[in-house]
PDB file of C-alpha atoms in Angstrom:
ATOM      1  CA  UNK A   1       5.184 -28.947  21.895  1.00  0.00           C
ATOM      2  CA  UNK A   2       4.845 -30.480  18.716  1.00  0.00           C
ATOM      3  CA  UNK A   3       1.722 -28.972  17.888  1.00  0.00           C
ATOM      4  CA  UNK A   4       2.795 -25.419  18.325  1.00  0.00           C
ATOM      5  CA  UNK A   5       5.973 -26.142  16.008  1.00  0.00           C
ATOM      6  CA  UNK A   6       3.606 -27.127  13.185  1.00  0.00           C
ATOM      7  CA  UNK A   7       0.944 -23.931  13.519  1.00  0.00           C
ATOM      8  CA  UNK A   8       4.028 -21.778  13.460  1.00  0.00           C
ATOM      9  CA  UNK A   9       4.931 -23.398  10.295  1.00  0.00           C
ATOM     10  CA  UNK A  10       2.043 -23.374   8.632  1.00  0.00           C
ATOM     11  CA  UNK A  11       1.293 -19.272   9.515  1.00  0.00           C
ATOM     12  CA  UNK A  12      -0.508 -17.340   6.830  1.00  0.00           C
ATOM     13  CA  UNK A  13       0.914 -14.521   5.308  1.00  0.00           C
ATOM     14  CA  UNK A  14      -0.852 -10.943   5.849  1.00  0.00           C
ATOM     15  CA  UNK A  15      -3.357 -10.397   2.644  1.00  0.00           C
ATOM     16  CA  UNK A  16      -4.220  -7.007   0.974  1.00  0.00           C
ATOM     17  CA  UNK A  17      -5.905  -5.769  -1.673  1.00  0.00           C
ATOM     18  CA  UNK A  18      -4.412  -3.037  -4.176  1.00  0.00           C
ATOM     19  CA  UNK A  19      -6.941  -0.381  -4.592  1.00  0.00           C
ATOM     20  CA  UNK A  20      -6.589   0.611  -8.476  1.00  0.00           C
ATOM     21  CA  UNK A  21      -6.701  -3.385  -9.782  1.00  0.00           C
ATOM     22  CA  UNK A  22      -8.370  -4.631  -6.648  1.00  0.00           C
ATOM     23  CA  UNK A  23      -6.227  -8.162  -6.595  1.00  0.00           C
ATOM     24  CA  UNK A  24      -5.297  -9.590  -3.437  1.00  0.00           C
ATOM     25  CA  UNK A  25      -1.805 -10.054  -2.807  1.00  0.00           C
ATOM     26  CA  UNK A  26       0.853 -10.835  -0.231  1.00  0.00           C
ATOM     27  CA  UNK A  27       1.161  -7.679   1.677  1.00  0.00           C
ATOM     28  CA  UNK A  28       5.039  -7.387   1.135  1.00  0.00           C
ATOM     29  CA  UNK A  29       4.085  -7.531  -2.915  1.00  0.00           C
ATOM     30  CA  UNK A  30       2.433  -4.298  -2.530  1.00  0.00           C
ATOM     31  CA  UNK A  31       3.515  -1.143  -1.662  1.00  0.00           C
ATOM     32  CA  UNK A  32       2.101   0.998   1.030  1.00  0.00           C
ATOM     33  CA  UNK A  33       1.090   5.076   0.761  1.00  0.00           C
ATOM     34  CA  UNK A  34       0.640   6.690   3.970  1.00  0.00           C
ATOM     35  CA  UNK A  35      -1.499   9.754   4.800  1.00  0.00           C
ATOM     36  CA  UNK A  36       0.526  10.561   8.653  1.00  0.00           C
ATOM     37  CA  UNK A  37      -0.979  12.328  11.482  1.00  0.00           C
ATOM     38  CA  UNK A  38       0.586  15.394  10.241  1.00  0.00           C
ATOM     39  CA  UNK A  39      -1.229  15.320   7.157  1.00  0.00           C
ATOM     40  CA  UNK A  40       1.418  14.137   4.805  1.00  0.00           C
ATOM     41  CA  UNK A  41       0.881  11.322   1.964  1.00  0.00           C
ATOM     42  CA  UNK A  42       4.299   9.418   2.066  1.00  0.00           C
ATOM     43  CA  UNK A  43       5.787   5.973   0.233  1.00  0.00           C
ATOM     44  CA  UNK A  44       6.150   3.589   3.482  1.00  0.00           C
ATOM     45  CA  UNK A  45       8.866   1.136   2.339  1.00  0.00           C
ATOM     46  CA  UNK A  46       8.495  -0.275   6.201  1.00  0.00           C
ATOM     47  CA  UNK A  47       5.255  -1.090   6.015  1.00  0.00           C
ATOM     48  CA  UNK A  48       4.642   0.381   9.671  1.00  0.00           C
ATOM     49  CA  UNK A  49       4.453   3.641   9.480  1.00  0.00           C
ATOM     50  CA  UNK A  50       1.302   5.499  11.707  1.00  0.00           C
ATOM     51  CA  UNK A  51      -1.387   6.544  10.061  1.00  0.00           C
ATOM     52  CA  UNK A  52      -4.205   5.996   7.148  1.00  0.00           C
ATOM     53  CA  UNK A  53      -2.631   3.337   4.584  1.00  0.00           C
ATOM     54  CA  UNK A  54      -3.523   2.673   0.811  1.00  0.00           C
ATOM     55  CA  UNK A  55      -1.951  -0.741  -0.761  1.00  0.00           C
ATOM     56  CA  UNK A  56      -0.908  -0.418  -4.475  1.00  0.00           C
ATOM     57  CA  UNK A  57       0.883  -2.852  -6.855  1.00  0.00           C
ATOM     58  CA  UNK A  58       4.551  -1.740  -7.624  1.00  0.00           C
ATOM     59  CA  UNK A  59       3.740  -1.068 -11.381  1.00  0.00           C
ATOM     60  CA  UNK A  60       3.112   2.147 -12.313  1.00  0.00           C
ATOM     61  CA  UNK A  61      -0.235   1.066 -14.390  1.00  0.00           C
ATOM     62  CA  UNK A  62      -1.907   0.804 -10.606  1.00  0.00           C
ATOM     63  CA  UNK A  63      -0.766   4.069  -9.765  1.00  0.00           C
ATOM     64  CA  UNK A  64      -1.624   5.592 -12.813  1.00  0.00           C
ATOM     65  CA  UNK A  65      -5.177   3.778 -12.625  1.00  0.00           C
ATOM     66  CA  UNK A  66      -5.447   4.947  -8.592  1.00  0.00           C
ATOM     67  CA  UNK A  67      -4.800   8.121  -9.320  1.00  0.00           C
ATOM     68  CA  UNK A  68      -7.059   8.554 -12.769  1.00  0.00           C
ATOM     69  CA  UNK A  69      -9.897   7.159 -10.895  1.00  0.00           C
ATOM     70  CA  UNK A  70      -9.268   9.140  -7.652  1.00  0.00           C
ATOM     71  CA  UNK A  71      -8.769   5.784  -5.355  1.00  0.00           C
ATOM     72  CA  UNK A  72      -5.814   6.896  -3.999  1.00  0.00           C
ATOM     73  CA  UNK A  73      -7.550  10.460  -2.407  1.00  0.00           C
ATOM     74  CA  UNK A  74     -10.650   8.489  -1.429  1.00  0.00           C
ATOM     75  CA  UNK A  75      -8.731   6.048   0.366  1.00  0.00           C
ATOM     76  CA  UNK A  76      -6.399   8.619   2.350  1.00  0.00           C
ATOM     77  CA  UNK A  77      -9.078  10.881   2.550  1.00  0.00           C
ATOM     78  CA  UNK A  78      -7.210  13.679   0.999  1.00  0.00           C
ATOM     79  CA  UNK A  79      -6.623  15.811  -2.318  1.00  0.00           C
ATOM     80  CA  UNK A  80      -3.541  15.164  -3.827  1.00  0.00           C
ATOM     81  CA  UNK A  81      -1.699  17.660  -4.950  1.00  0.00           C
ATOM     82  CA  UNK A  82      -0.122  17.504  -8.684  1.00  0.00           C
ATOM     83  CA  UNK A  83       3.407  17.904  -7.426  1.00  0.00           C
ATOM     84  CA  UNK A  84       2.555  15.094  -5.107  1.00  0.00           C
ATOM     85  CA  UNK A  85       1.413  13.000  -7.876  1.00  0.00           C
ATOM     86  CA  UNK A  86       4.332  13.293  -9.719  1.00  0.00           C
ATOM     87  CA  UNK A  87       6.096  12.586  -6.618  1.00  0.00           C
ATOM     88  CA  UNK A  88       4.597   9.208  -5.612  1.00  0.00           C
ATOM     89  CA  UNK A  89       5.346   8.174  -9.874  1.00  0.00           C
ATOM     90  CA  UNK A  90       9.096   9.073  -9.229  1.00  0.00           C
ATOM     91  CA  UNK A  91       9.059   6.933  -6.170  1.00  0.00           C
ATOM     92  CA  UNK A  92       7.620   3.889  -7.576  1.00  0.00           C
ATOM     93  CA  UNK A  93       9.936   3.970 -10.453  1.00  0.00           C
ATOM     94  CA  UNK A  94      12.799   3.699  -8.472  1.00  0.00           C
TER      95      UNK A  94
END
């Protein structure tokens, strides 16, 4: 009994890595972009949304820096659309 009240204690927090300045972070730092089933790129502020996920910092230099290098579309393997890009910079502002 004791032992499983000190693993639980000591549990590691979930690691990712942001995919514009490629630091690894707590995975509630970062923020997560979805591409859904449906085919739509989404901010998901849950953090379990279905589908292919991107991790980002929640500054807008990583977005800026995803998006200049193309990151962002080769990780959801998708275009982004301008209005989309402008989009996903409103969101992360807020």
């Amino acid at each position: 009994m004791m032992k499983n009240q000190q693993i639980q204690g000591n549990k590691k927090k979930p690691q990712r890595t942001c995919i514009a300045c490629r630091n690894m972070r707590d995975k509630q730092e970062l923020c997560r972009i979805v591409r859904t089933p449906a085919g739509e790129v989404v901010l998901d502020h849950s953090g379990r949304m279905a589908g292919r996920g991107a991790y980002l910092c929640r500054s807008a230099a990583c977005l800026q820096k995803a998006l200049k290098s193309r990151a962002l579309e080769r990780a959801l393997k998708q275009p982004l659309s301008d209005e989309l890009k402008t989009k996903l910079q409103e969101e992360l502002n807020q």
